């Protein structure tokens, strides 16, 4: 399988604060990666560097072989189209109803017809189990429903990869399941995914590979079985013992 | 960064200083030819000075009348051009002349040595005495200058009477106001004890108000200063010569005393018979029309420019950011009145044909833009960064993000503040009356002049302004409610 995303010597600093240090990794097409680790370890910053919501301080991010840094805004926009992103706080557009949220980017960026966009949006809503909510406004939906709409919105651009930034952290516990279910279905359909998460159950069950991050670098990676059963580094052992007890 | 900003300020200041002086004066005296070429003689006056100049209604239309207007008509006819009257504050007349907004001034103006330094005057066409208007109840106390010891005297700012009181009544306070009508109100409410006025004007006020009286306090007057003459731009000798010829002919036939003053008196009586405000509803209607035009157009351009400045201020380019910040700070830090005058007289000196209405709209729009920019900026900054990130992660450009995501949400948040700005604009636009735009405020002054009533027109104007702002608030509130549902 070819590398879809390649990270080379990636570093990121905010002022004097070095958040990411010399990361070299790659994501293959169809892979599901779960990035786990303690708070403040740089997981979210790492994920946001992948579609350059944060500009890397050093190093490169390549998508399908094309660098995401040092290119024009329109070139970056073209690459971002192919990288869907789901945020912790959903970030639905409150000035639009559900179906308009989903149709906006296909209409404005891909310039497809309204009929086609509507058709596609309805299919996606069906897929995330919210076909009856098309005309509602985001603020009238529950957190779990909003996050499912956000996933549908990202999928509407037919991305090559989906980036999830702690998608269930802002949800009430009873709504976590419905979102994870949608994500699991997505993984099973063959979508390439990079998921920053605290849901160990999900990571164990769905991930092809676990990346364990601490202190701004990836300390350890492996299949869920080996990582959860026999973590090699002391940091990982420490982390797992804390969250599993 | 700091240094950069300071530099910009300096540039803006220098520009502001240079603009008024960039007008190059015509080398030779072709003033008369120029007037003939354009076919109209633009005459500045201050039409609250009966019998010299005032307004009257004829067949439902407002007309400028008075002996000065008659002379101007005759002069325009003699040189074969059309006459156009530009009415403005007496103080603004000389500036308007200097900046070539008008070709001549005829406003019962006395050719004092001070004025002669900047204005070319014709011969004196009429000589009147300098009188004092007082309350009838004070008639026993005030007879001569010395009786006024310690009293406050009113006079029109920039007028001969103002200088006379300053020079010859040293122990008195002088209260200067731009409009005679306001001075008469001040007299009636005992804010001032007397108003220094030209003879004919004082008599006109006394005739129309039973509680007022005219006295001759015995100012020591240099004969050359009491007469009225026509003012032209310095160096406009061809126009002065032509005007002198007309004046000679008028004098030869004694037209002023035989024809012009009686005609003016007739108009004044006609005015004083129509004192009911109902007769003047067209004045107010025209004022409302212009106030609304200025407000609506300024709201539109203020909003467009304000959005532009807000985006500039949020720009990552330090230069663009600095430019917007300098503009906003400068405009917010200077009074609208000064800005209106600067655009009309300053910028108007470069663009000669800039009409007062357009100048007023430009000034009010530019002023409003600075305030709207800040409102919009606060609105944009109130949108969580997650909205931008979500939009950008979908591949939308910054422009699309602003257009579809940020601006619509920001607008909803700032609607009440924007509405407030628009309501303010209706009221603030009243300042354009100083450059002679016929807005509601200006029309109110005309009604005051025509009716010799001070307070009632003010009251009516106040009620009209309130109805407009209140109506607008209600409309805005309706839309605000609608947006909340969305």
XYZ file of C-alpha atoms in Angstrom, chain A:
245
model
C 0.000 0.000 0.000
C 1.337 3.475 -0.861
C 1.793 6.137 1.805
C -1.118 8.549 1.839
C 0.392 10.902 4.414
C 4.065 11.266 5.128
C 5.445 13.278 8.023
C 9.125 14.231 7.817
C 11.066 15.785 10.716
C 7.935 17.578 11.851
C 8.422 20.100 14.673
C 6.153 22.751 16.082
C 6.849 25.469 18.618
C 4.614 28.142 20.066
C 7.113 30.802 21.038
C 9.641 29.083 23.308
C 7.326 26.180 23.916
C 8.338 23.196 21.793
C 5.160 21.160 21.350
C 6.250 18.688 18.673
C 9.753 17.310 18.206
C 11.116 15.704 15.081
C 8.264 13.376 14.148
C 8.719 10.969 11.210
C 5.710 8.803 10.422
C 3.528 7.704 7.562
C -0.096 6.700 7.115
C -0.926 4.109 4.467
C -4.108 4.128 2.437
C -6.923 2.331 4.257
C -5.125 2.384 7.621
C -6.883 3.389 10.844
C -4.470 5.016 13.268
C -5.424 5.906 16.833
C -3.206 8.483 18.483
C -3.343 8.210 22.262
C -1.394 9.689 25.112
C -1.626 11.971 28.126
C -3.098 15.492 27.934
C -0.644 18.081 26.676
C 1.441 15.534 24.826
C 0.857 17.302 21.484
C -1.693 14.882 19.943
C -4.084 17.547 18.746
C -1.309 19.812 17.507
C 0.112 16.855 15.580
C -3.259 16.148 13.978
C -3.783 19.828 13.128
C -0.372 19.905 11.457
C -1.527 17.176 9.088
C -3.906 19.557 7.275
C -1.880 22.620 8.215
C -4.453 24.220 10.512
C -1.207 24.659 12.426
C 1.749 25.562 10.271
C 4.701 23.295 11.113
C 7.736 25.149 12.460
C 10.121 22.643 10.929
C 9.854 19.644 8.649
C 7.288 18.665 6.079
C 3.912 17.045 5.691
C 3.264 15.301 2.382
C -0.151 14.229 1.147
C -0.116 11.812 -1.796
C 3.462 12.936 -2.312
C 2.647 16.683 -2.401
C 4.012 18.987 0.272
C 1.350 20.863 2.233
C 3.749 23.613 3.261
C 5.302 26.320 1.135
C 2.430 26.254 -1.368
C -0.137 28.864 -2.361
C -3.445 29.217 -0.546
C -5.429 27.790 -3.449
C -3.130 24.775 -3.728
C -3.509 24.200 0.002
C -7.300 24.479 -0.313
C -7.251 21.842 -3.037
C -5.322 19.431 -0.821
C -7.441 20.146 2.258
C -10.566 19.167 0.318
C -9.255 15.609 0.374
C -8.642 15.610 4.119
C -11.858 15.646 6.138
C -11.638 16.822 9.722
C -13.918 16.319 12.712
C -13.470 18.512 15.782
C -14.001 18.006 19.484
C -16.546 20.844 19.578
C -18.325 19.836 16.313
C -18.020 23.356 14.837
C -21.204 23.094 12.813
C -22.239 26.390 11.230
C -25.079 27.699 13.417
C -26.369 30.015 10.683
C -27.315 27.059 8.490
C -29.535 24.051 8.957
C -28.177 20.519 8.879
C -28.444 19.886 5.155
C -27.074 23.325 4.299
C -24.085 22.588 6.547
C -23.388 19.470 4.548
C -24.031 20.999 1.115
C -22.049 24.222 1.590
C -18.558 23.033 0.681
C -19.630 20.699 -2.191
C -21.590 23.609 -3.694
C -18.982 26.327 -3.179
C -15.737 24.388 -3.532
C -16.568 21.454 -5.770
C -19.194 23.530 -7.611
C -21.513 20.586 -8.118
C -25.197 21.179 -8.836
C -27.674 21.734 -6.032
C -29.607 18.608 -6.969
C -26.495 16.504 -6.807
C -25.387 18.079 -3.514
C -28.800 17.543 -1.957
C -28.896 13.952 -3.130
C -25.440 13.280 -1.688
C -26.236 15.064 1.588
C -29.378 12.975 2.051
C -27.438 9.762 1.495
C -24.873 10.807 4.078
C -27.550 11.768 6.609
C -29.098 8.355 6.067
C -25.701 6.810 6.684
C -25.218 8.598 10.033
C -28.843 7.898 10.993
C -30.132 11.480 10.876
C -32.253 11.543 7.721
C -35.142 13.141 9.633
C -33.047 16.064 10.913
C -32.145 17.624 7.550
C -34.101 20.844 8.077
C -33.164 21.378 11.724
C -30.654 23.872 13.009
C -27.573 22.590 14.840
C -28.472 24.147 18.195
C -31.645 22.039 18.352
C -29.642 18.785 18.097
C -27.922 16.830 20.841
C -24.136 16.715 20.967
C -24.041 13.217 19.543
C -26.305 14.200 16.667
C -24.238 17.308 15.975
C -21.047 15.283 15.811
C -22.644 12.823 13.402
C -23.684 15.736 11.187
C -20.101 17.017 11.364
C -18.863 13.628 10.159
C -21.388 13.670 7.312
C -20.286 17.221 6.425
C -16.659 16.134 6.176
C -17.593 13.044 4.144
C -19.564 15.170 1.675
C -16.265 16.284 0.115
C -15.331 12.640 -0.599
C -12.064 12.899 1.346
C -9.194 10.443 1.024
C -8.554 10.567 4.749
C -10.546 11.570 7.828
C -8.869 13.292 10.761
C -10.688 13.056 14.108
C -9.632 15.378 16.927
C -11.032 13.867 20.134
C -14.488 13.521 18.546
C -16.224 12.201 21.678
C -14.516 14.236 24.412
C -17.189 16.933 24.531
C -20.094 14.492 24.574
C -22.286 13.283 27.398
C -21.412 9.607 28.103
C -24.673 8.255 26.716
C -23.957 9.820 23.326
C -20.428 8.561 22.861
C -21.632 5.206 21.540
C -23.640 6.552 18.605
C -20.659 8.567 17.333
C -18.193 5.693 17.761
C -20.597 3.447 15.890
C -20.579 5.783 12.896
C -16.785 5.955 13.043
C -16.501 2.196 13.225
C -18.765 1.788 10.185
C -16.613 4.283 8.380
C -13.444 2.370 9.255
C -15.006 -0.852 8.045
C -15.872 0.777 4.726
C -12.141 1.182 4.136
C -11.692 4.883 4.957
C -8.199 5.965 5.973
C -8.498 7.516 9.449
C -6.271 9.247 11.972
C -8.092 9.468 15.293
C -6.908 11.316 18.380
C -8.924 9.725 21.150
C -9.229 8.734 24.789
C -11.644 5.904 23.948
C -9.410 2.887 24.566
C -12.168 0.425 23.762
C -12.598 1.970 20.336
C -8.845 2.069 19.784
C -8.486 -1.587 20.697
C -11.302 -2.697 18.471
C -10.969 -0.489 15.398
C -7.370 0.691 15.063
C -4.854 -0.992 12.820
C -2.096 0.783 14.645
C -1.757 2.660 17.932
C 0.597 5.632 18.106
C 1.461 6.553 21.662
C 2.459 10.179 22.084
C 4.126 11.866 25.022
C 6.238 15.018 25.352
C 5.744 16.009 21.736
C 6.948 12.847 20.086
C 5.655 9.413 19.221
C 7.215 7.187 21.846
C 5.857 3.862 20.748
C 3.656 2.343 18.086
C 2.226 -1.061 17.385
C -0.897 -3.098 16.842
C -3.572 -2.707 19.545
C -2.924 -6.216 20.863
C 0.788 -5.759 21.429
C 0.485 -2.177 22.642
C -2.241 -2.750 25.201
C -0.903 -6.102 26.401
C 2.827 -5.448 26.380
C 3.645 -1.751 26.245
C 7.393 -1.363 25.853
C 8.134 2.116 27.155
C 7.807 3.153 30.752
C 5.677 6.198 29.726
C 3.167 3.933 27.986
C 3.016 1.507 30.868
C 2.491 4.350 33.280
C -0.232 5.886 31.065
C -2.107 2.626 30.589
C -2.004 1.732 34.264
C -3.526 5.129 35.076
C -6.432 4.971 32.626
C -7.268 1.318 32.944
C -7.595 1.418 36.722
